[in-house]
Amino acid sequence: MRNLDYVAAVTATAGGRALPLGGVALPNRRLVLRWLRRQALRLADGHGRDPARAAPWLAAGDVRPVTFHGSDAPEALRAWAGDHGSQDHAISTLASGLPALLTVVDPFVGLRVTLGGWPVELCGWAAAASANHPYPPRTEGV
């Protein structure tokens, strides 16, 4: 059994350019799903509002708001967040070691918003990173 941690992120893509809106690292897939659901609802509830007023404060890791020009994307986000079958599928996908992704599209402006969560073996990643890139030598009192 591998020791897995999870990462969740929300990305907006328009005109071939991707913009990360926010993300977090969490210890288990249930927290990943809770974070993704909260962000989906935040994005959906911000529809039709001034983005600065829609989110006067951001909790740690909360995504920045985006402006949707149609109502299909916010409704798709709300539907996904409230659908128990979708939540069960996302949990099963994460448990199998695969990423769980949801992408909604605002066709009026070509905006794609992707919410994703995936398992990351942090211990293995850290060991591989340190083997490939050793720490610089310490210099004390310099």
Coordinates of C-alpha atoms in Angstrom, one line a residue:
M1 CA 0.0 0.0 0.0
R2 CA 1.4 3.4 -1.0
N3 CA 1.2 6.4 1.2
L4 CA -0.6 9.0 -1.0
D5 CA -1.4 12.6 -0.5
Y6 CA -3.6 14.6 -2.8
V7 CA -3.4 17.8 -4.8
A8 CA -6.4 19.8 -6.0
A9 CA -6.4 22.8 -8.4
V10 CA -8.7 24.9 -10.5
T11 CA -7.4 26.2 -13.9
A12 CA -9.0 28.6 -16.4
T13 CA -8.0 28.3 -20.1
A14 CA -8.9 30.8 -22.8
G15 CA -7.3 31.4 -26.1
G16 CA -4.8 28.5 -25.5
R17 CA -3.4 30.1 -22.4
A18 CA -3.9 28.5 -19.0
L19 CA -4.2 30.5 -15.8
P20 CA -4.1 28.7 -12.4
L21 CA -6.9 30.1 -10.2
G22 CA -5.9 28.3 -7.0
G23 CA -5.0 25.0 -5.5
V24 CA -4.2 23.0 -2.3
A25 CA -2.4 19.9 -1.1
L26 CA -4.5 17.8 1.2
P27 CA -4.0 14.6 3.2
N28 CA -7.0 12.6 1.8
R29 CA -9.4 12.3 -1.1
R30 CA -12.5 13.2 0.9
L31 CA -10.9 16.6 1.7
V32 CA -10.0 17.0 -1.9
L33 CA -13.5 16.4 -2.9
R34 CA -14.9 18.8 -0.3
W35 CA -12.5 21.5 -1.5
L36 CA -13.4 20.9 -5.1
R37 CA -17.1 21.1 -4.3
R38 CA -16.7 24.3 -2.4
Q39 CA -14.7 25.9 -5.2
A40 CA -17.3 24.8 -7.8
L41 CA -20.1 26.4 -5.7
R42 CA -18.0 29.6 -5.2
L43 CA -17.4 29.9 -8.9
A44 CA -21.1 29.2 -9.7
D45 CA -22.4 31.6 -7.1
G46 CA -20.1 34.4 -8.4
H47 CA -21.8 34.3 -11.8
G48 CA -23.3 37.6 -12.7
R49 CA -21.6 39.5 -9.9
D50 CA -18.7 41.8 -9.9
P51 CA -15.7 39.4 -9.2
A52 CA -14.3 41.8 -6.6
R53 CA -17.6 41.8 -4.6
A54 CA -18.3 38.1 -5.2
A55 CA -15.3 37.2 -3.1
P56 CA -14.4 39.9 -0.6
W57 CA -12.2 37.5 1.3
L58 CA -10.5 34.2 0.3
A59 CA -9.8 31.4 2.6
A60 CA -6.5 29.6 2.3
G61 CA -6.3 28.0 -1.1
D62 CA -9.7 29.4 -2.4
V63 CA -9.8 30.1 -6.1
R64 CA -10.0 33.5 -7.6
P65 CA -13.4 34.3 -9.1
V66 CA -14.0 34.3 -12.9
T67 CA -16.7 36.0 -14.9
F68 CA -18.9 33.6 -16.9
H69 CA -20.8 35.1 -19.9
G70 CA -23.4 32.3 -20.2
S71 CA -25.3 30.5 -17.5
D72 CA -24.5 26.9 -18.6
A73 CA -21.1 26.7 -16.9
P74 CA -22.3 27.9 -13.5
E75 CA -25.2 25.5 -13.7
A76 CA -22.9 22.6 -14.6
L77 CA -20.7 23.5 -11.6
R78 CA -23.7 23.5 -9.3
A79 CA -25.1 20.3 -10.7
W80 CA -21.7 18.5 -10.3
A81 CA -21.4 19.8 -6.7
G82 CA -24.8 18.5 -5.8
D83 CA -24.8 15.1 -7.6
H84 CA -24.0 12.2 -5.2
G85 CA -23.3 9.9 -8.1
S86 CA -20.6 12.3 -9.5
Q87 CA -19.1 12.6 -6.0
D88 CA -19.0 8.8 -5.6
H89 CA -17.4 8.5 -9.0
A90 CA -14.8 11.2 -8.2
I91 CA -13.9 9.4 -4.9
S92 CA -13.6 6.1 -6.7
T93 CA -11.4 7.6 -9.3
L94 CA -9.1 9.2 -6.8
A95 CA -9.0 5.9 -4.8
S96 CA -7.8 4.1 -7.9
G97 CA -4.8 6.5 -8.2
L98 CA -6.2 8.4 -11.2
P99 CA -7.0 12.1 -11.5
A100 CA -10.6 13.2 -11.1
L101 CA -11.4 16.1 -13.4
L102 CA -14.4 18.3 -14.3
T103 CA -14.3 20.8 -17.1
V104 CA -17.0 23.3 -17.8
V105 CA -17.0 25.5 -20.9
D106 CA -18.4 29.0 -21.4
P107 CA -18.7 29.0 -25.2
F108 CA -19.5 32.7 -25.5
V109 CA -15.9 33.6 -24.8
G110 CA -14.1 30.2 -25.2
L111 CA -13.4 29.9 -21.4
R112 CA -12.8 26.5 -20.0
V113 CA -12.6 26.0 -16.2
T114 CA -11.1 22.7 -15.0
L115 CA -11.4 21.5 -11.4
G116 CA -9.1 18.6 -10.7
G117 CA -7.8 16.4 -8.0
W118 CA -5.1 13.8 -8.2
P119 CA -3.0 11.6 -5.8
V120 CA 0.6 12.4 -5.4
E121 CA 3.2 10.2 -3.7
L122 CA 4.9 13.0 -2.0
C123 CA 7.6 10.8 -0.2
G124 CA 8.6 9.2 -3.5
W125 CA 8.6 12.6 -5.3
A126 CA 10.7 14.2 -2.6
A127 CA 13.2 11.4 -2.7
A128 CA 13.5 11.5 -6.5
A129 CA 13.8 15.3 -6.5
S130 CA 16.6 15.3 -3.9
A131 CA 18.5 12.5 -5.8
N132 CA 18.4 14.5 -9.0
H133 CA 19.0 17.9 -7.4
P134 CA 21.0 17.7 -4.2
Y135 CA 20.7 20.5 -1.8
P136 CA 23.3 23.3 -2.1
P137 CA 26.1 23.2 0.4
R138 CA 25.3 25.0 3.7
T139 CA 27.4 28.0 4.5
E140 CA 27.1 29.2 8.0
G141 CA 28.3 32.5 9.4
V142 CA 28.7 34.0 5.9

